[in-house]
Coordinates of C-alpha atoms in Angstrom, one line a residue:
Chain A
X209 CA 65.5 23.8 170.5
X210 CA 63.8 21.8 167.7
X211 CA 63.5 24.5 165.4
X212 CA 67.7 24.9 165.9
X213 CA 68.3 21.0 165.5
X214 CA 66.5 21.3 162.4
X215 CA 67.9 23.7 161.1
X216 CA 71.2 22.5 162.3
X217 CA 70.6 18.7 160.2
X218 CA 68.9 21.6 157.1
X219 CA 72.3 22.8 156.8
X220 CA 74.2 20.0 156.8
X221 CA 71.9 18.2 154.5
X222 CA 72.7 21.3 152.2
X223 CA 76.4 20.7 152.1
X224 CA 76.6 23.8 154.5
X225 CA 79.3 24.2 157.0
X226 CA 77.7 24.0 161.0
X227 CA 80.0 26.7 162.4
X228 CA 77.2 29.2 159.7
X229 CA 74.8 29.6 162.5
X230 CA 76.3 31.9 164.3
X231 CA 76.1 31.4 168.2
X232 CA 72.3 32.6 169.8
X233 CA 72.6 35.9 171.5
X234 CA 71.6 35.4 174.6
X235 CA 74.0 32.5 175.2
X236 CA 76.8 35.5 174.6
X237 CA 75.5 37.6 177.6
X238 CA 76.3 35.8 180.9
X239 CA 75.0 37.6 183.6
X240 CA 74.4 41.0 182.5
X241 CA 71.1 42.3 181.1
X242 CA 71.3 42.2 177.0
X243 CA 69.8 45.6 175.0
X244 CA 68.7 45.0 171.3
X245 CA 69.5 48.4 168.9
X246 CA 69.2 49.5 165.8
X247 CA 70.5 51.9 163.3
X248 CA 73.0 52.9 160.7
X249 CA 76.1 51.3 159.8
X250 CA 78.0 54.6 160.4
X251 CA 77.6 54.7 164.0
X252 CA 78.5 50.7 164.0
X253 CA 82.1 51.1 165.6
X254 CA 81.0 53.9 168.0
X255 CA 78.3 51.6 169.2
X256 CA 80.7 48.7 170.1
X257 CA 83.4 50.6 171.5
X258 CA 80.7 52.3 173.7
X259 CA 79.6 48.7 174.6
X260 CA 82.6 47.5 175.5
X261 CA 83.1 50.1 177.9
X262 CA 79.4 48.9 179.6
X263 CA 80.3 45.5 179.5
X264 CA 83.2 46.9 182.1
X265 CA 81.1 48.7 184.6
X266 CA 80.4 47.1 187.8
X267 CA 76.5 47.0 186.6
X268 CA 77.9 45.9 183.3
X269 CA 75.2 45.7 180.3
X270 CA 75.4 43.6 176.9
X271 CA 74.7 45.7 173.6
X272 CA 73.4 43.8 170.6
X273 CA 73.0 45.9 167.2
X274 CA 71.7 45.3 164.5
X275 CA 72.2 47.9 161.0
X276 CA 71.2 45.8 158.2
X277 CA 68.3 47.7 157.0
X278 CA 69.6 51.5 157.4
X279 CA 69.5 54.3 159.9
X280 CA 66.2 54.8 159.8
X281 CA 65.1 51.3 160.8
X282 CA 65.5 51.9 164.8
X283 CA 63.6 55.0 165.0
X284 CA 60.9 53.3 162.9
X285 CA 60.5 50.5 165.4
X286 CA 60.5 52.9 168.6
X287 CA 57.9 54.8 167.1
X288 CA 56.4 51.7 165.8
X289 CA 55.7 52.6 161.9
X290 CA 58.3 50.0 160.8
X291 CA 58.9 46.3 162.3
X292 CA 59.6 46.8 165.8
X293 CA 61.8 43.7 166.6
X294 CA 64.7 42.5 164.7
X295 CA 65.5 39.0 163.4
X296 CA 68.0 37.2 162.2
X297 CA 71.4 38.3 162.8
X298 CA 73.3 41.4 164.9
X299 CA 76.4 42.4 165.9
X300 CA 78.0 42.6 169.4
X301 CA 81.3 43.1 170.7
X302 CA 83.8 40.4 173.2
X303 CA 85.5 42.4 176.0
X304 CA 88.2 42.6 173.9
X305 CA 86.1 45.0 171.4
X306 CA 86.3 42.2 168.7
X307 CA 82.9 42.4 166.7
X308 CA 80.9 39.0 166.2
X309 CA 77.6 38.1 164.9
X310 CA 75.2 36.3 166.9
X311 CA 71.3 34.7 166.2
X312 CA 68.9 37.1 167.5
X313 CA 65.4 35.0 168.7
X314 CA 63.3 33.2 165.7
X315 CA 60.5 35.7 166.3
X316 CA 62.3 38.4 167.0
X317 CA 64.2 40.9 169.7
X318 CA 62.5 44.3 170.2
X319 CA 64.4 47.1 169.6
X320 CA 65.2 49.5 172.8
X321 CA 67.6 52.1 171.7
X322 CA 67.8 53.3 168.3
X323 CA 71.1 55.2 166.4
X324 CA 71.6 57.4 163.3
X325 CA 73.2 60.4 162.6
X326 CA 70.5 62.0 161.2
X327 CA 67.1 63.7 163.2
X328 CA 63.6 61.4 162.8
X329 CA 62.1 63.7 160.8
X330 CA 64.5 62.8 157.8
X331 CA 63.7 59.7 157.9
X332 CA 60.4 59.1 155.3
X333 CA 58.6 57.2 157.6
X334 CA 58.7 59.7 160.2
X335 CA 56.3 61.5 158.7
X336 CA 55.2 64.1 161.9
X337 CA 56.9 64.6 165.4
X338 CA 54.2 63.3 167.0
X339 CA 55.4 59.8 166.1
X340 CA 58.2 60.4 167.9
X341 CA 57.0 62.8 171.4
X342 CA 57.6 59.6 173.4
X343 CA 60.5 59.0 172.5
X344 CA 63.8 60.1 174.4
X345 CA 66.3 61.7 171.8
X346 CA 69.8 62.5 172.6
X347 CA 73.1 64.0 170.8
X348 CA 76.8 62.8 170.9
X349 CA 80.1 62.8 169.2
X350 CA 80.2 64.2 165.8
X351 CA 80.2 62.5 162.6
X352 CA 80.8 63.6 159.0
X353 CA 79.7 62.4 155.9
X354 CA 82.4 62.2 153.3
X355 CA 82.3 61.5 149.7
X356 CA 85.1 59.3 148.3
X357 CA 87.1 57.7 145.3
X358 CA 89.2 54.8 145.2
X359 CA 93.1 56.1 146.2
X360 CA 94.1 55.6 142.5
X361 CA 91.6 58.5 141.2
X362 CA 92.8 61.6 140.6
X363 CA 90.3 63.8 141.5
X364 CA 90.2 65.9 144.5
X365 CA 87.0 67.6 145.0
X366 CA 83.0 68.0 144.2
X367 CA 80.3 70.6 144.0
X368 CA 76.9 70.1 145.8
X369 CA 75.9 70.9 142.4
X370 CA 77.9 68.3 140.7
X371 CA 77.3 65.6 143.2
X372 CA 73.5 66.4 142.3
X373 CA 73.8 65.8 138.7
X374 CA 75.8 63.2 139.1
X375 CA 74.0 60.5 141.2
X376 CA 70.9 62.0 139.7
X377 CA 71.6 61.4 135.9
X378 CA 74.8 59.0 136.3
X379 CA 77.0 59.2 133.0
X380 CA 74.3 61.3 131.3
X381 CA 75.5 64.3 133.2
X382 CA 79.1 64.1 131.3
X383 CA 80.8 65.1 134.3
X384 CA 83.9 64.2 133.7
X385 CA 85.4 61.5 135.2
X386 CA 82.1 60.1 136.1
X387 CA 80.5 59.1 132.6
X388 CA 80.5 55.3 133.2
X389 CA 77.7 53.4 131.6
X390 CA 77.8 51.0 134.4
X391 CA 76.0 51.9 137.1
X392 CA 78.5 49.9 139.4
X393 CA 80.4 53.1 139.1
X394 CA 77.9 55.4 141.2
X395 CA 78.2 53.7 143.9
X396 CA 75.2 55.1 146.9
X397 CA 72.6 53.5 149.7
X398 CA 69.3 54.2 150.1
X399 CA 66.5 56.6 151.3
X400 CA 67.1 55.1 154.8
X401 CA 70.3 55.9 155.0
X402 CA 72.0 58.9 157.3
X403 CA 74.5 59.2 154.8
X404 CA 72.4 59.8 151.8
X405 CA 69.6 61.4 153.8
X406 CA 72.6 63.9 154.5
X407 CA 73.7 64.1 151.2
X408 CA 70.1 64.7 149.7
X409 CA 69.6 67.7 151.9
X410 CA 72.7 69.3 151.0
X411 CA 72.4 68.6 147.2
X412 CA 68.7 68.7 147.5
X413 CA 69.0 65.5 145.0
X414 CA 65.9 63.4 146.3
X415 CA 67.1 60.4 148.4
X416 CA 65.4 58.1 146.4
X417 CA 66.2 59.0 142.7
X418 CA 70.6 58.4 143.3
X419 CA 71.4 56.8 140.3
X420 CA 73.9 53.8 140.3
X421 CA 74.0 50.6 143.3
X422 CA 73.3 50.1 146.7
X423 CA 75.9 49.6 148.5
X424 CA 73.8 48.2 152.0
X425 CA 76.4 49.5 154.0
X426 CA 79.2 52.2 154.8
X427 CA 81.9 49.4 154.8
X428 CA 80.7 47.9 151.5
X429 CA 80.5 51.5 149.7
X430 CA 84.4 51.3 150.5
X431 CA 84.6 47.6 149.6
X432 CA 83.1 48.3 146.4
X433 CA 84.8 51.6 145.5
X434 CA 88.3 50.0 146.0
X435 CA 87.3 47.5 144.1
X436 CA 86.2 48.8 140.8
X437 CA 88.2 48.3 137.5
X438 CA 88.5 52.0 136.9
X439 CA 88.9 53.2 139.5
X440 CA 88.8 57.2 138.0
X441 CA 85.5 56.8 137.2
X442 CA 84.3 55.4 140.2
X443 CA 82.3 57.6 143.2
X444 CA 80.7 56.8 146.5
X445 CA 80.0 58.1 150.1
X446 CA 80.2 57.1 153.8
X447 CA 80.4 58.4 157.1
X448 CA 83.8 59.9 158.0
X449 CA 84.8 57.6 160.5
X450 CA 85.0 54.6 158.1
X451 CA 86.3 57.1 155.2
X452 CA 89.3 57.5 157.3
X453 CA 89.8 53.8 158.5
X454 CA 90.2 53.3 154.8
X455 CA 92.3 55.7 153.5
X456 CA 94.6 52.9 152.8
X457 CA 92.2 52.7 149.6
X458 CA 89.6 55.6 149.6
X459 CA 89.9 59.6 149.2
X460 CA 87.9 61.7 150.1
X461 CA 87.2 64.6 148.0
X462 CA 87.2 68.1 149.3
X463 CA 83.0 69.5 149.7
X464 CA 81.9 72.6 147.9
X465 CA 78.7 73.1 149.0
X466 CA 76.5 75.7 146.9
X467 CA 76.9 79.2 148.2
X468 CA 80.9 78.3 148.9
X469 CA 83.7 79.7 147.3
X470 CA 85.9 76.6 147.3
X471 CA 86.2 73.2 148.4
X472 CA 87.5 71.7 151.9
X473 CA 88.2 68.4 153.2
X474 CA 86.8 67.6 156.7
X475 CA 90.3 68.3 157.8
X476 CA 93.1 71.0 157.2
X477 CA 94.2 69.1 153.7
X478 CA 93.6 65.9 152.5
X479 CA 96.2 64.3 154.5
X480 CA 95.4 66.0 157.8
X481 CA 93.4 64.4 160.5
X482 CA 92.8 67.2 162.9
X483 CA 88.9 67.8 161.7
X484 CA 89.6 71.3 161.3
X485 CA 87.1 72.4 159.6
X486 CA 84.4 70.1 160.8
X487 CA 85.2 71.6 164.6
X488 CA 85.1 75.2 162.8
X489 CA 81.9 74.6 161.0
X490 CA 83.4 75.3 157.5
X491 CA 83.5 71.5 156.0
X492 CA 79.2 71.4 155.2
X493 CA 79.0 67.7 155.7
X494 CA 78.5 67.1 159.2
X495 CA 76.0 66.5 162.1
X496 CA 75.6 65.2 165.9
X497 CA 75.1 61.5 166.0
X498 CA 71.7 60.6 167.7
X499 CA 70.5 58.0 169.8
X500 CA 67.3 57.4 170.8
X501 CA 65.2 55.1 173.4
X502 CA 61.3 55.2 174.9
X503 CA 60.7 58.2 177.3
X504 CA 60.5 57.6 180.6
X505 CA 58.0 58.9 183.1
X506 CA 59.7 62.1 183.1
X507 CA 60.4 64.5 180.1
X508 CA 63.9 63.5 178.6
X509 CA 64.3 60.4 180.6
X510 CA 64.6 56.7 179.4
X511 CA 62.5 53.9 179.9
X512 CA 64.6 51.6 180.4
X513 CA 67.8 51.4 183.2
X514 CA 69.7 49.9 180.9
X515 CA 69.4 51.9 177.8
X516 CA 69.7 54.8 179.9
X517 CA 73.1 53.8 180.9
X518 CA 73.8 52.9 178.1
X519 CA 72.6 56.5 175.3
X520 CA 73.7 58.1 178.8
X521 CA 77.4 57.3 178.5
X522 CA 77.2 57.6 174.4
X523 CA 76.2 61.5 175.2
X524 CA 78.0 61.9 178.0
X525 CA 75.7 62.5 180.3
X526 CA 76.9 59.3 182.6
X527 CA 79.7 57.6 183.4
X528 CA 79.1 53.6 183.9
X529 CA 79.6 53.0 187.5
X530 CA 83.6 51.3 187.6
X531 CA 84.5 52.6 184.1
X532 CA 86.9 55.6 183.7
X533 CA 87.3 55.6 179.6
X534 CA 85.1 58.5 178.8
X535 CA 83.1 59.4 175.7
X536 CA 85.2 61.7 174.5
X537 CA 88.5 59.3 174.5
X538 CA 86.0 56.3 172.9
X539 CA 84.8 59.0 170.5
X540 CA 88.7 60.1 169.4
X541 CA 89.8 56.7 168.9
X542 CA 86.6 55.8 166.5
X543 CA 87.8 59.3 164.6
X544 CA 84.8 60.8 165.4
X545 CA 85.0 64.2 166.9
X546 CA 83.7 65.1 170.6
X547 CA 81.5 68.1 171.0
X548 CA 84.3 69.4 173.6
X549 CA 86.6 70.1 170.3
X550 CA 83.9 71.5 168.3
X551 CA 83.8 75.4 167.5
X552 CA 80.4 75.5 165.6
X553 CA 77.0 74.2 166.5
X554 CA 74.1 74.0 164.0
X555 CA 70.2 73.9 164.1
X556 CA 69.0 70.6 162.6
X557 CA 70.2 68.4 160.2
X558 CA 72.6 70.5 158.0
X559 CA 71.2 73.7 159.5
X560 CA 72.9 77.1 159.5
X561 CA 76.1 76.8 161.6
X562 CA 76.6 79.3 164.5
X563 CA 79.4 79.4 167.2
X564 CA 79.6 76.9 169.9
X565 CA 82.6 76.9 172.7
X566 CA 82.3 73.9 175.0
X567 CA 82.3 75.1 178.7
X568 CA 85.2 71.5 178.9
X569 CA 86.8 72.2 176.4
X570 CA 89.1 69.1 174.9
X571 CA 91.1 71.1 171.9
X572 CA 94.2 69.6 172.9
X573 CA 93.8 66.1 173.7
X574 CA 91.7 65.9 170.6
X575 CA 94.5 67.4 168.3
X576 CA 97.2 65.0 170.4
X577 CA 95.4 62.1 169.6
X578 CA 94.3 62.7 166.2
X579 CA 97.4 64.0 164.9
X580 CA 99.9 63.0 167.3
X581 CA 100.9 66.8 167.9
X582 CA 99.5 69.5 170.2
X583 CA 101.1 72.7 171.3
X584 CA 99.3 72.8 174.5
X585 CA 101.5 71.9 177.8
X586 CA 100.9 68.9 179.3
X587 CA 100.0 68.1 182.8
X588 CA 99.0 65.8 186.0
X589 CA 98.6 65.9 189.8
X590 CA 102.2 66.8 189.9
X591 CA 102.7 69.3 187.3
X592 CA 99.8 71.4 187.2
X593 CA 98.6 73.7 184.4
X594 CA 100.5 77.4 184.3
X595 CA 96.4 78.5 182.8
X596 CA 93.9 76.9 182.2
X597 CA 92.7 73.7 183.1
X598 CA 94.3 70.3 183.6
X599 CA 92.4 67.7 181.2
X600 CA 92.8 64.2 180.2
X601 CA 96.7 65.0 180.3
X602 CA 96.6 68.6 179.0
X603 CA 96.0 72.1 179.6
X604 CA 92.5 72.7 178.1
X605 CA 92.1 76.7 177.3
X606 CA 89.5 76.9 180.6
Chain B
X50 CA 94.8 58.2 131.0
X51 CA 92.6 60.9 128.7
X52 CA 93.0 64.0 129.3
X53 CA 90.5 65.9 131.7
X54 CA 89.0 68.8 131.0
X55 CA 88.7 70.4 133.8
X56 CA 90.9 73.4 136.0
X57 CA 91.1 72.8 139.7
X58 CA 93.2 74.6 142.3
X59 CA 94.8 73.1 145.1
X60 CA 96.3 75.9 147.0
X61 CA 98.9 75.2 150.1
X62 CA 98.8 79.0 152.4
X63 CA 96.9 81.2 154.1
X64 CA 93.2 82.5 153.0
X65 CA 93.0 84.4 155.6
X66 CA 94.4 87.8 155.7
X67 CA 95.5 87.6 159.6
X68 CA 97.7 84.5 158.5
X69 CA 99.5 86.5 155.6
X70 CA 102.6 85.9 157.5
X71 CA 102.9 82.3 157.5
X72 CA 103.9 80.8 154.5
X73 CA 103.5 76.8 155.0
X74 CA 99.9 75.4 156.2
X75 CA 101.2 73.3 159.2
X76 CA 98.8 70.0 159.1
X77 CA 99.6 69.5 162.5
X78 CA 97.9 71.2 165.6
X79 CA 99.9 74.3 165.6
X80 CA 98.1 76.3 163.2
X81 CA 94.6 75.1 164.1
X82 CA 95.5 76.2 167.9
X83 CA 96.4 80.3 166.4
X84 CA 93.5 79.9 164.0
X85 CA 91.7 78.9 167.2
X86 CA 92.6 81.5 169.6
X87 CA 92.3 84.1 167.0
X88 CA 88.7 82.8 166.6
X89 CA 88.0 82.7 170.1
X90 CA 89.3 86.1 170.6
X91 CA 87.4 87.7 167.3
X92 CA 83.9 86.1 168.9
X93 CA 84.2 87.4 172.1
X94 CA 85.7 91.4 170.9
X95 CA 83.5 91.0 167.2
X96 CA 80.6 88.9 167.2
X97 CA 77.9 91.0 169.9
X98 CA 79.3 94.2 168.1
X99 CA 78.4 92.5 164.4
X100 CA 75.0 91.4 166.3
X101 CA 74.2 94.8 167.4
X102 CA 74.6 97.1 164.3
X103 CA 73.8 94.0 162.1
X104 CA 69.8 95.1 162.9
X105 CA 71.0 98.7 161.9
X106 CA 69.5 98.5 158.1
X107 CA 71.4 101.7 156.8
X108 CA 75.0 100.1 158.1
X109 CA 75.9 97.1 157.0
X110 CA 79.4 97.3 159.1
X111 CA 79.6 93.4 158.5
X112 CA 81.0 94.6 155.5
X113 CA 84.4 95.2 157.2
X114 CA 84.5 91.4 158.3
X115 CA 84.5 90.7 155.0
X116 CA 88.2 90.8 153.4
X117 CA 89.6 89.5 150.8
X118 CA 91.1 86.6 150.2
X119 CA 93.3 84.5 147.3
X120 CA 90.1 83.5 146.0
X121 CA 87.2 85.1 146.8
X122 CA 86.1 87.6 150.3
X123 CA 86.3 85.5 153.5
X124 CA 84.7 85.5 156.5
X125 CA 87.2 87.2 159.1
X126 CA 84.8 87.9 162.1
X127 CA 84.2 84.4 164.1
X128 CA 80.6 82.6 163.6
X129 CA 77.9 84.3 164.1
X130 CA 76.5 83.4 167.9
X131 CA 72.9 82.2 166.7
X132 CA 71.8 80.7 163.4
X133 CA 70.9 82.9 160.8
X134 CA 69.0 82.1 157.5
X135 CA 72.3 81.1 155.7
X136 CA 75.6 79.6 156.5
X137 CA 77.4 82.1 154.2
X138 CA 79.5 83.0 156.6
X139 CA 80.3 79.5 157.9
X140 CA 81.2 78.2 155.1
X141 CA 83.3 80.7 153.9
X142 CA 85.2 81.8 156.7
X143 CA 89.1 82.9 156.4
X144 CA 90.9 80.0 157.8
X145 CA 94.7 78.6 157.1
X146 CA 92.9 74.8 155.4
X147 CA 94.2 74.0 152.4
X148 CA 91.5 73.8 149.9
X149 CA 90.6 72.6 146.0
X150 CA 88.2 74.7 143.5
X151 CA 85.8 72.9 141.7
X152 CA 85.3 75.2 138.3
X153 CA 81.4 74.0 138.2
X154 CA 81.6 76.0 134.6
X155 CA 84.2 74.1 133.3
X156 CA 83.8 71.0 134.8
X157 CA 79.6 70.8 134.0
X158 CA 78.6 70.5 130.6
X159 CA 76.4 73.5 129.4
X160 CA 73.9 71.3 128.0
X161 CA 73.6 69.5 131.7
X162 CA 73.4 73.0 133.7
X163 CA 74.9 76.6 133.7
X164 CA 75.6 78.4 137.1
X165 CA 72.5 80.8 138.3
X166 CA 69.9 78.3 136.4
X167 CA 67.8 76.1 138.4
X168 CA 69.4 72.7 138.6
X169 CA 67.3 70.3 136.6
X170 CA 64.4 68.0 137.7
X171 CA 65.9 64.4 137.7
X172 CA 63.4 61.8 136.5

């Protein structure tokens, strides 16, 4: 512990409160087995909520995640073309859900599961598949990408065309509102980002020419949008998910992607929450969030126990042994959307949408708890469904 | 506040012509669950009929699923049931969402881009 008691008398030498150094990691753990991830800041929440439910199982496991340095940084160390530990510090959750920040080792934790809600072969150091045949990937809950403005802009939607122009020439486009000089105004992440690797594709704006700052993260693209000066002038992007935790002081505008005839929001209207038109496919701005860990012996399986109950209860392949919460209710209440309320499917990242009809579907419960209304019956053991099929309280159509 | 030159619509009612008949776009589950059976029901009686006589090159009876709408034709005939090239018909299905138009003409400056033109290389 030298190296900590150093540091420890470093700090306050420096005039720098103790309580800084966050507590070591793997005093946080007790018992169960810890599992170092990392990934984007868009699938942050999911990931603890998800972890909190494991830490409740009767072969509970402890998540640790790190998404300081972008989506693409857990794929990169799995298939080992990027650092394949992480240092400094990471996020985990109490059994409460409360996030906290903890010391990873000195020299490092290796990453075991990785999480983004893009494929690997956006990422640009992902260069060939082969990179990534040994590695186990798997799909979950749904997550948009929404661009935003601070509540006290007016405007109310973008082009694919304009958001090109825009983050790729800033003020010199003369797109109205967006003609700040300041580049605080354009407010973006970077080419390792899901978000803007999403955003890149459907504008087909490079991912490393956006114009304007870096935000590091979804919740500091939000920070930074509410707090501009003008704020009809200002412009960023994050998942949807942390979009609408904000709406207290974002908006997000309404997608025209090129080839549309108008814009929509991810949901009915701008005030809606029911994802409509992510679940029907019409919204353009959305995708399967991934999650990723070292093959096993066999094709599709994990390396690791741990991780594999772990990605396994985040795609809902598993259930943690003692847990009932599923994925699909720890999916709702992080506003993502499950794949059993989803009407479209695509190929690949942003790739042409086609019909999907989930043989569970979860319509209902999803609309209930989303928008606090549902036309669907409800139901239990004692008052059983007239049709269809009694689910998570309602009558699901089968 | 200057004033911005620019036209959006922002349109409360029905794009679809199936939903003519309702006049307020309910934001809660109600109208998602007809728009959603009506789907359903269009994909199972439309889709594998679309699918068949869409490889028929001299009739093009997608046509018919094409109606038109407040703003432009909509998609009326449920997503197609495997990807195709484009998402045309995705993204521009008939559906009871409110939406907002964003007049690329009047909103981009001619000297930035026109419509139909390549968009230009950013440095």
């Amino acid at each position: 512990m030298k190296h900590r008691s150093f540091a420890f008398v470093a700090m306050l030498a420096a005039g720098l409160p103790a309580q800084a150094l966050a507590a070591d990691c793997t005093t946080l753990n007790g018992s169960s087995p810890i599992i170092y991830g990392a990934g984007g800041s868009a699938q942050t929440n999911l990931v603890g909520k998800a972890a909190v439910v494991l830490q409740g199982s009767t072969s509970p496991v402890f998540v640790v995640y790190q998404d300081s340095a972008g989506a693409c940084a857990g794929i990169n160390a799995l298939a080992g073309v990027g650092p394949t530990s992480i240092t400094g510090s990471a996020s985990y959750w109490d059994s409460a859900g409360v996030k906290g920040s903890c010391t990873l080792a000195l020299t490092g934790n290796a990453v075991q599961f990785a999480v983004m809600g893009n494929s690997p072969l956006l990422c640009p150091l992902i260069t060939d598949p082969s990179l990534v045949a040994d590695i186990t990937d798997v799909t979950g809950p749904i997550s948009s990408v929404n661009v935003f403005v601070p509540n006290a802009s007016t405007q109310q939607s973008i082009s694919s065309e304009a958001f090109y122009l825009i983050y790729g020439l800033g003020a010199a486009a003369g797109i109205a509102p967006w003609t700040s000089t300041d580049p605080a105004y354009f407010i973006h992440r970077n080419e390792n980002s899901f978000v803007q690797l999403y955003l890149a594709t459907a504008s087909t704006l490079p991912v490393t020419k956006f114009y304007g700052v870096d935000a590091g993260t979804n919740a500091n693209s939000v920070a930074y949008a509410a707090a501009l000066a003008n704020p009809e002038q200002g412009i960023a992007f994050a998942s949807g998910d942390v979009a609408d935790a904000n709406r207290a002081t974002v908006r997000t505008l309404a997608w025209q992607q090129a080839g549309q005839d108008v814009a929509y929001w991810p949901d009915s209207s701008a005030t809606a929450f029911d994802k409509a038109n992510v679940r029907s496919g019409q919204y353009y701005l959305w995708g399967a969030n991934h999650f990723y860990g070292l093959q096993g012996v066999a094709e599709g399986s994990f390396a690791d126990a741990n991780v594999a109950a772990y990605v396994g209860y985040l795609s809902g392949a598993s259930q943690p042994v003692g847990t009932t919460k599923t994925i699909t209710e720890t999916a709702v209440a992080n506003k993502n959307v499950p794949t059993c309320a989803m009407h479209a499917q695509r190929s690949g990242d942003l790739g042409p949408v086609f019909a999907y009809e989930a043989t569970e579907p979860c319509d209902c419960y999803f609309d209930f708890k989303a928008t606090g209304a549902t036309t669907c019956d409800v139901c239990d053991d004692s008052t059983p469904c007239a049709t269809g099929t009694c689910r998570l309280g309602y009558c699901e159509a089968r | 506040m200057r004033s911005l030159p620019f036209v959006f619509v922002l349109m409360m009612g029905v794009v679809g012509c199936k939903d003519q008949g309702e006049s307020d776009t309910s934001e809660t589950g109600v109208g998602d669950a007809d728009t959603d059976s009506d789907t359903d029901a269009d994909t199972d009686a439309d889709t594998d009929s679309d699918t068949d006589t869409d490889t028929n090159v001299d009739t093009d009876t997608s046509a018919a699923c094409w109606i038109t709408g407040p703003v432009a034709e909509c998609w009326d005939c449920g997503l197609p049931a495997s990807p195709e090239a484009t998402s045309e018909k995705a993204l521009n299905q008939c559906t009871t969402s409110t939406y907002a138009t964003f007049d690329n003409g009047a909103r981009i400056p001619s000297a930035t881009w026109v419509e139909g033109t390549p968009l230009p290389a950013i440095p």
